PDB file of C-alpha atoms in Angstrom:
ATOM      1  CA  MET A 869      24.886 -10.638   9.224  1.00  0.00           C
ATOM      2  CA  LEU A 870      26.588  -8.545  11.934  1.00  0.00           C
ATOM      3  CA  ASN A 871      26.728 -10.165  15.301  1.00  0.00           C
ATOM      4  CA  ASN A 872      25.995  -6.741  17.319  1.00  0.00           C
ATOM      5  CA  LEU A 873      23.090  -6.418  14.740  1.00  0.00           C
ATOM      6  CA  GLN A 874      21.322  -9.498  15.884  1.00  0.00           C
ATOM      7  CA  LEU A 875      22.045  -8.029  19.446  1.00  0.00           C
ATOM      8  CA  LEU A 876      19.762  -5.494  18.629  1.00  0.00           C
ATOM      9  CA  ARG A 877      17.360  -7.139  17.334  1.00  0.00           C
ATOM     10  CA  ALA A 878      16.713  -9.300  20.473  1.00  0.00           C
ATOM     11  CA  PHE A 879      16.819  -5.751  22.652  1.00  0.00           C
ATOM     12  CA  ALA A 880      14.152  -4.724  20.059  1.00  0.00           C
ATOM     13  CA  ALA A 881      12.326  -7.707  20.697  1.00  0.00           C
ATOM     14  CA  LEU A 882      12.401  -8.072  24.592  1.00  0.00           C
ATOM     15  CA  ASN A 883      11.084  -4.146  23.913  1.00  0.00           C
ATOM     16  CA  VAL A 884       8.054  -4.985  22.430  1.00  0.00           C
ATOM     17  CA  VAL A 885       7.155  -7.892  24.769  1.00  0.00           C
ATOM     18  CA  LEU A 886       7.666  -6.034  27.579  1.00  0.00           C
ATOM     19  CA  PHE A 887       5.287  -3.305  26.061  1.00  0.00           C
ATOM     20  CA  HIS A 888       2.818  -6.165  25.621  1.00  0.00           C
ATOM     21  CA  ALA A 889       2.882  -7.921  28.656  1.00  0.00           C
ATOM     22  CA  ILE A 890       2.272  -4.797  30.825  1.00  0.00           C
ATOM     23  CA  GLU A 891      -0.629  -3.641  27.951  1.00  0.00           C
ATOM     24  CA  THR A 892      -2.255  -6.978  28.435  1.00  0.00           C
ATOM     25  CA  SER A 893      -1.970  -6.930  32.384  1.00  0.00           C
ATOM     26  CA  ALA A 894      -3.519  -3.522  32.843  1.00  0.00           C
ATOM     27  CA  SER A 895      -6.487  -4.083  30.408  1.00  0.00           C
ATOM     28  CA  TYR A 896      -7.225  -7.400  32.774  1.00  0.00           C
ATOM     29  CA  SER A 897      -6.742  -4.869  35.442  1.00  0.00           C
ATOM     30  CA  TYR A 898      -3.415  -6.499  36.930  1.00  0.00           C
ATOM     31  CA  GLU A 899      -1.045  -4.442  38.615  1.00  0.00           C
ATOM     32  CA  ILE A 900       1.993  -3.849  36.902  1.00  0.00           C
ATOM     33  CA  ASN A 901       3.927  -2.286  40.091  1.00  0.00           C
ATOM     34  CA  PHE A 902       7.423  -1.481  39.550  1.00  0.00           C
ATOM     35  CA  ILE A 903       7.515  -1.858  35.984  1.00  0.00           C
ATOM     36  CA  SER A 904       5.399   1.418  35.343  1.00  0.00           C
ATOM     37  CA  LEU A 905       8.019   2.987  34.197  1.00  0.00           C
ATOM     38  CA  PHE A 906       8.087   1.354  30.954  1.00  0.00           C
ATOM     39  CA  GLU A 907       4.436   1.525  30.111  1.00  0.00           C
ATOM     40  CA  GLY A 908       4.084   1.978  26.965  1.00  0.00           C
ATOM     41  CA  TRP A 909       8.310   2.675  25.732  1.00  0.00           C
ATOM     42  CA  GLY A 910       8.263  -0.943  25.078  1.00  0.00           C
ATOM     43  CA  ALA A 911       6.818   0.512  21.882  1.00  0.00           C
ATOM     44  CA  ASN A 912      10.238   1.363  20.688  1.00  0.00           C
ATOM     45  CA  GLY A 913      11.376  -1.804  19.833  1.00  0.00           C
ATOM     46  CA  VAL A 914       9.011  -1.471  16.538  1.00  0.00           C
ATOM     47  CA  ASP A 915      10.749   1.667  15.290  1.00  0.00           C
ATOM     48  CA  ILE A 916      14.345   0.304  16.108  1.00  0.00           C
ATOM     49  CA  PHE A 917      13.065  -2.958  13.933  1.00  0.00           C
ATOM     50  CA  PHE A 918      11.914  -0.599  10.767  1.00  0.00           C
ATOM     51  CA  VAL A 919      15.477   0.959  11.172  1.00  0.00           C
ATOM     52  CA  ILE A 920      17.373  -2.145  11.195  1.00  0.00           C
ATOM     53  CA  SER A 921      15.078  -3.765   8.271  1.00  0.00           C
ATOM     54  CA  GLY A 922      16.077  -0.777   5.839  1.00  0.00           C
ATOM     55  CA  PHE A 923      19.080  -1.464   7.398  1.00  0.00           C
ATOM     56  CA  VAL A 924      19.668  -5.216   6.537  1.00  0.00           C
ATOM     57  CA  MET A 925      17.849  -4.542   2.771  1.00  0.00           C
ATOM     58  CA  LEU A 926      20.196  -2.221   1.909  1.00  0.00           C
ATOM     59  CA  PHE A 927      23.091  -3.814   4.187  1.00  0.00           C
ATOM     60  CA  THR A 928      22.239  -7.125   2.029  1.00  0.00           C
ATOM     61  CA  GLN A 929      21.701  -6.264  -1.353  1.00  0.00           C
ATOM     62  CA  LEU A 930      24.128  -3.295  -2.114  1.00  0.00           C
ATOM     63  CA  ASP A 931      27.608  -5.826  -2.724  1.00  0.00           C
ATOM     64  CA  ASN A 932      25.320  -8.204  -4.544  1.00  0.00           C
ATOM     65  CA  LYS A 933      22.341  -6.734  -6.115  1.00  0.00           C
ATOM     66  CA  ARG A 934      18.981  -9.350  -6.539  1.00  0.00           C
ATOM     67  CA  SER A 935      16.689  -9.332  -9.585  1.00  0.00           C
ATOM     68  CA  VAL A 936      13.455  -7.598  -8.486  1.00  0.00           C
ATOM     69  CA  LYS A 937      11.445 -11.217  -8.634  1.00  0.00           C
ATOM     70  CA  ASP A 938      14.198 -13.050  -6.558  1.00  0.00           C
ATOM     71  CA  PHE A 939      13.689 -10.152  -4.215  1.00  0.00           C
ATOM     72  CA  LEU A 940      10.213 -10.355  -3.154  1.00  0.00           C
ATOM     73  CA  LEU A 941      10.112 -14.187  -3.789  1.00  0.00           C
ATOM     74  CA  LEU A 942      12.553 -14.214  -0.705  1.00  0.00           C
ATOM     75  CA  ARG A 943      10.640 -11.969   1.086  1.00  0.00           C
ATOM     76  CA  ALA A 944       7.382 -13.639   0.525  1.00  0.00           C
ATOM     77  CA  ILE A 945       8.871 -17.355   1.716  1.00  0.00           C
ATOM     78  CA  ARG A 946      10.112 -15.753   4.440  1.00  0.00           C
ATOM     79  CA  ILE A 947       7.074 -13.822   6.063  1.00  0.00           C
ATOM     80  CA  VAL A 948       4.131 -14.980   4.038  1.00  0.00           C
ATOM     81  CA  PRO A 949       3.647 -18.825   5.193  1.00  0.00           C
ATOM     82  CA  ILE A 950       4.025 -17.970   8.962  1.00  0.00           C
ATOM     83  CA  TYR A 951       1.730 -14.812   9.390  1.00  0.00           C
ATOM     84  CA  TRP A 952      -1.064 -16.442   6.874  1.00  0.00           C
ATOM     85  CA  LEU A 953      -1.410 -19.900   9.183  1.00  0.00           C
ATOM     86  CA  LEU A 954      -1.194 -17.810  12.266  1.00  0.00           C
ATOM     87  CA  THR A 955      -4.064 -15.428  10.704  1.00  0.00           C
ATOM     88  CA  LEU A 956      -5.963 -18.817   9.541  1.00  0.00           C
ATOM     89  CA  LEU A 957      -5.240 -20.060  13.299  1.00  0.00           C
ATOM     90  CA  VAL A 958      -7.408 -17.185  14.897  1.00  0.00           C
ATOM     91  CA  ILE A 959     -10.266 -17.167  12.217  1.00  0.00           C
ATOM     92  CA  ALA A 960     -10.138 -21.233  13.160  1.00  0.00           C
ATOM     93  CA  ILE A 961     -10.143 -20.561  16.661  1.00  0.00           C
ATOM     94  CA  TYR A 962     -12.688 -17.745  16.525  1.00  0.00           C
ATOM     95  CA  ILE A 963     -15.352 -20.030  14.235  1.00  0.00           C
ATOM     96  CA  VAL A 964     -15.091 -22.998  16.610  1.00  0.00           C
ATOM     97  CA  ALA A 965     -14.900 -20.861  19.563  1.00  0.00           C
ATOM     98  CA  PRO A 966     -15.700 -17.070  19.711  1.00  0.00           C
ATOM     99  CA  PHE A 967     -16.615 -16.774  23.218  1.00  0.00           C
ATOM    100  CA  VAL A 968     -12.987 -16.787  23.716  1.00  0.00           C
ATOM    101  CA  PHE A 969     -12.058 -13.223  22.369  1.00  0.00           C
ATOM    102  CA  ARG A 970     -13.775 -10.405  24.097  1.00  0.00           C
ATOM    103  CA  GLU A 971     -13.980  -8.100  21.456  1.00  0.00           C
ATOM    104  CA  MET A 972     -13.726  -9.268  18.343  1.00  0.00           C
ATOM    105  CA  ALA A 973     -15.614  -9.775  15.340  1.00  0.00           C
ATOM    106  CA  ILE A 974     -14.137 -11.325  12.458  1.00  0.00           C
ATOM    107  CA  SER A 975     -15.749 -10.575   9.065  1.00  0.00           C
ATOM    108  CA  ILE A 976     -14.942 -11.904   5.588  1.00  0.00           C
ATOM    109  CA  LYS A 977     -13.492  -8.854   4.104  1.00  0.00           C
ATOM    110  CA  TRP A 978     -11.000  -8.319   7.063  1.00  0.00           C
ATOM    111  CA  ALA A 979      -9.898 -11.851   7.068  1.00  0.00           C
ATOM    112  CA  LEU A 980      -8.784 -11.275   3.739  1.00  0.00           C
ATOM    113  CA  ALA A 981      -7.681  -7.758   3.921  1.00  0.00           C
ATOM    114  CA  SER A 982      -5.377  -9.376   6.675  1.00  0.00           C
ATOM    115  CA  LEU A 983      -4.013 -11.919   4.456  1.00  0.00           C
ATOM    116  CA  GLY A 984      -3.397  -9.387   1.824  1.00  0.00           C
ATOM    117  CA  PHE A 985      -1.455  -7.464   4.232  1.00  0.00           C
ATOM    118  CA  LEU A 986      -4.211  -4.598   3.560  1.00  0.00           C
ATOM    119  CA  SER A 987      -6.113  -3.973   7.114  1.00  0.00           C
ATOM    120  CA  ASN A 988      -5.604  -0.969   7.727  1.00  0.00           C
ATOM    121  CA  VAL A 989      -5.989   0.515   3.769  1.00  0.00           C
ATOM    122  CA  LEU A 990      -9.194  -1.505   3.107  1.00  0.00           C
ATOM    123  CA  VAL A 991     -10.879  -2.074   6.300  1.00  0.00           C
ATOM    124  CA  GLU A 992      -9.130   0.880   8.342  1.00  0.00           C
ATOM    125  CA  LYS A 993      -8.170  -1.193  11.325  1.00  0.00           C
ATOM    126  CA  ASN A 994      -5.306  -3.410  12.443  1.00  0.00           C
ATOM    127  CA  PRO A 995      -5.354  -7.069  11.398  1.00  0.00           C
ATOM    128  CA  ILE A 996      -6.727 -10.064  12.413  1.00  0.00           C
ATOM    129  CA  VAL A 997      -3.135 -11.152  14.317  1.00  0.00           C
ATOM    130  CA  TYR A 998      -2.815  -7.552  16.231  1.00  0.00           C
ATOM    131  CA  VAL A 999       0.462  -7.231  15.917  1.00  0.00           C
ATOM    132  CA  GLY A1000       0.548  -7.925  12.230  1.00  0.00           C
ATOM    133  CA  TRP A1001       0.099  -3.959  11.914  1.00  0.00           C
ATOM    134  CA  THR A1002       4.126  -3.745  11.398  1.00  0.00           C
ATOM    135  CA  LEU A1003       4.197  -6.389   8.885  1.00  0.00           C
ATOM    136  CA  GLU A1004       2.042  -4.292   6.471  1.00  0.00           C
ATOM    137  CA  TRP A1005       4.454  -1.534   6.656  1.00  0.00           C
ATOM    138  CA  GLU A1006       7.220  -3.497   6.534  1.00  0.00           C
ATOM    139  CA  MET A1007       5.796  -5.308   3.421  1.00  0.00           C
ATOM    140  CA  LEU A1008       5.164  -1.930   1.802  1.00  0.00           C
ATOM    141  CA  PHE A1009       8.636  -0.817   2.345  1.00  0.00           C
ATOM    142  CA  TYR A1010       9.974  -4.226   1.073  1.00  0.00           C
ATOM    143  CA  LEU A1011       7.613  -3.922  -2.099  1.00  0.00           C
ATOM    144  CA  VAL A1012       8.943   0.096  -2.997  1.00  0.00           C
ATOM    145  CA  PHE A1013      12.623  -1.450  -2.319  1.00  0.00           C
ATOM    146  CA  GLY A1014      12.026  -4.597  -4.048  1.00  0.00           C
ATOM    147  CA  LEU A1015      10.836  -2.691  -7.570  1.00  0.00           C
ATOM    148  CA  SER A1016      13.044  -0.186  -7.214  1.00  0.00           C
ATOM    149  CA  LEU A1017      16.215  -2.656  -7.799  1.00  0.00           C
ATOM    150  CA  TRP A1018      15.032  -2.601 -11.450  1.00  0.00           C
ATOM    151  CA  PHE A1019      16.699   0.284 -11.998  1.00  0.00           C
ATOM    152  CA  ARG A1020      20.731  -0.191 -12.529  1.00  0.00           C
ATOM    153  CA  SER A1021      21.948   2.436 -10.472  1.00  0.00           C
ATOM    154  CA  TRP A1022      21.754   2.655  -6.743  1.00  0.00           C
ATOM    155  CA  THR A1023      21.492   6.147  -6.883  1.00  0.00           C
ATOM    156  CA  THR A1024      18.271   5.803  -8.846  1.00  0.00           C
ATOM    157  CA  SER A1025      16.963   2.817  -6.701  1.00  0.00           C
ATOM    158  CA  LEU A1026      17.543   4.373  -3.500  1.00  0.00           C
ATOM    159  CA  PHE A1027      16.189   8.077  -4.826  1.00  0.00           C
ATOM    160  CA  THR A1028      12.981   6.667  -5.864  1.00  0.00           C
ATOM    161  CA  THR A1029      12.592   4.246  -2.751  1.00  0.00           C
ATOM    162  CA  CYS A1030      12.801   7.256  -0.632  1.00  0.00           C
ATOM    163  CA  VAL A1031      10.409   9.631  -2.710  1.00  0.00           C
ATOM    164  CA  VAL A1032       8.012   7.006  -2.750  1.00  0.00           C
ATOM    165  CA  LEU A1033       7.873   6.110   1.271  1.00  0.00           C
ATOM    166  CA  LEU A1034       7.561   9.666   1.797  1.00  0.00           C
ATOM    167  CA  GLY A1035       4.709  10.449  -0.431  1.00  0.00           C
ATOM    168  CA  VAL A1036       2.991   7.545   1.563  1.00  0.00           C
ATOM    169  CA  ALA A1037       3.802   8.871   4.868  1.00  0.00           C
ATOM    170  CA  PHE A1038       2.547  12.370   3.771  1.00  0.00           C
ATOM    171  CA  ILE A1039      -0.327  10.893   2.175  1.00  0.00           C
ATOM    172  CA  THR A1040      -1.145   8.792   5.362  1.00  0.00           C
ATOM    173  CA  ALA A1041      -0.023  11.529   7.379  1.00  0.00           C
ATOM    174  CA  ASN A1042       2.228   8.785   9.203  1.00  0.00           C
ATOM    175  CA  PHE A1043       6.270   9.066   9.437  1.00  0.00           C
ATOM    176  CA  ILE A1044       6.819   5.528  10.900  1.00  0.00           C
ATOM    177  CA  LEU A1045       8.224   4.735   7.404  1.00  0.00           C
ATOM    178  CA  VAL A1046      11.011   7.147   7.941  1.00  0.00           C
ATOM    179  CA  GLU A1047      12.500   4.749   9.937  1.00  0.00           C
ATOM    180  CA  PHE A1048      12.927   2.562   6.938  1.00  0.00           C
ATOM    181  CA  ILE A1049      14.752   5.122   5.533  1.00  0.00           C
ATOM    182  CA  ALA A1050      16.799   5.982   8.525  1.00  0.00           C
ATOM    183  CA  GLY A1051      18.373   2.220   8.103  1.00  0.00           C
ATOM    184  CA  LEU A1052      18.807   2.983   4.449  1.00  0.00           C
ATOM    185  CA  CYS A1053      20.906   5.698   4.979  1.00  0.00           C
ATOM    186  CA  ILE A1054      23.159   3.977   7.818  1.00  0.00           C
ATOM    187  CA  ALA A1055      23.339   0.623   5.759  1.00  0.00           C
ATOM    188  CA  LEU A1056      25.014   3.230   3.058  1.00  0.00           C
ATOM    189  CA  LEU A1057      27.047   5.297   5.525  1.00  0.00           C
ATOM    190  CA  TYR A1058      28.442   1.733   7.102  1.00  0.00           C
ATOM    191  CA  LYS A1059      29.086   0.080   3.735  1.00  0.00           C
ATOM    192  CA  ARG A1060      30.120   2.957   1.030  1.00  0.00           C
ATOM    193  CA  TYR A1061      31.943   5.360   3.366  1.00  0.00           C
ATOM    194  CA  GLY A1062      33.631   3.936   6.098  1.00  0.00           C
ATOM    195  CA  TYR A1063      31.130   4.676   9.394  1.00  0.00           C
ATOM    196  CA  GLN A1064      32.149   1.637  11.517  1.00  0.00           C
ATOM    197  CA  ARG A1065      34.520   3.601  13.508  1.00  0.00           C
ATOM    198  CA  TYR A1066      31.929   5.441  15.220  1.00  0.00           C
ATOM    199  CA  GLY A1067      30.011   2.245  16.140  1.00  0.00           C
ATOM    200  CA  MET A1068      30.833   2.085  19.630  1.00  0.00           C
ATOM    201  CA  PHE A1069      30.140   6.205  19.922  1.00  0.00           C
ATOM    202  CA  SER A1070      26.911   5.822  18.458  1.00  0.00           C
ATOM    203  CA  LEU A1071      25.801   3.180  20.862  1.00  0.00           C
ATOM    204  CA  PHE A1072      26.220   5.182  24.023  1.00  0.00           C
ATOM    205  CA  LEU A1073      24.332   8.101  22.450  1.00  0.00           C
ATOM    206  CA  GLY A1074      21.644   6.097  21.047  1.00  0.00           C
ATOM    207  CA  ALA A1075      21.381   4.445  24.693  1.00  0.00           C
ATOM    208  CA  ILE A1076      21.585   7.691  26.258  1.00  0.00           C
ATOM    209  CA  LEU A1077      18.536   9.372  23.679  1.00  0.00           C
ATOM    210  CA  LEU A1078      16.241   6.201  24.131  1.00  0.00           C
ATOM    211  CA  SER A1079      16.580   6.277  27.717  1.00  0.00           C
ATOM    212  CA  LEU A1080      15.726  10.057  28.253  1.00  0.00           C
ATOM    213  CA  SER A1081      11.913   9.065  26.298  1.00  0.00           C
ATOM    214  CA  LEU A1082      11.478   6.982  29.573  1.00  0.00           C
ATOM    215  CA  PHE A1083      10.583  10.294  30.903  1.00  0.00           C
ATOM    216  CA  ASP A1084       6.988  11.936  31.163  1.00  0.00           C
ATOM    217  CA  SER A1085       8.888  15.147  30.659  1.00  0.00           C
ATOM    218  CA  VAL A1086      10.265  14.211  27.408  1.00  0.00           C
ATOM    219  CA  LYS A1087       7.182  12.632  26.070  1.00  0.00           C
ATOM    220  CA  LEU A1088       5.408  15.361  26.352  1.00  0.00           C
ATOM    221  CA  LEU A1089       7.421  17.611  24.558  1.00  0.00           C
ATOM    222  CA  ILE A1090       7.988  15.029  21.643  1.00  0.00           C
ATOM    223  CA  ASP A1091       4.578  13.807  20.303  1.00  0.00           C
ATOM    224  CA  SER A1092       5.842  11.937  17.227  1.00  0.00           C
ATOM    225  CA  ARG A1093       7.447   8.758  18.085  1.00  0.00           C
ATOM    226  CA  VAL A1094       9.722   8.504  15.125  1.00  0.00           C
ATOM    227  CA  ILE A1095      11.300  11.722  16.607  1.00  0.00           C
ATOM    228  CA  LEU A1096      11.654  10.404  20.170  1.00  0.00           C
ATOM    229  CA  TRP A1097      12.657   6.884  19.477  1.00  0.00           C
TER     230      TRP A1097
END
């Protein structure tokens, strides 16, 4: 995998850590002082991850297209075991020591929905492992993209993926799925049309635009996180 892509992943991961550190500190009434400027901003790490996911899926498949079965199996092996382990661990702690949780009441339906990556659909709330809400979108993307590999033509596969994701986005009124499509488009430009030479320009332009989203005036002007980040 591209080294600079790994660096971008690290940047996104640190942003998510920053976001949760500030959010958790504030919820316990701790002062966040000098890092208050970044309150809420670190959530952009999720959006960056989604674009990277779209990019990586096409980047790795474009020259060596896997079967639907192999693709979905590899994705499941990579994600499901550790996620289930963490979810079951939280459930076990809840059963043994419920006083550890300030506001949490785990039901069987919620537990099953969480394990099935369907919490937002079935119980209309985030999964038991809260940060797993991103995985629910990821798994949807993997499922749609993976099934589209059934088509021999990449044009048909990508068209189908984009149409389905856009359809879900309109139905749910959540356009974060567009970020996966953005990643697919970037991978296509990179692999097929030789846009690698614009990497440094894209880095600086992206850094400037992302920095602008720190300012309240910009955040007030742009309500959608997809457009903002």
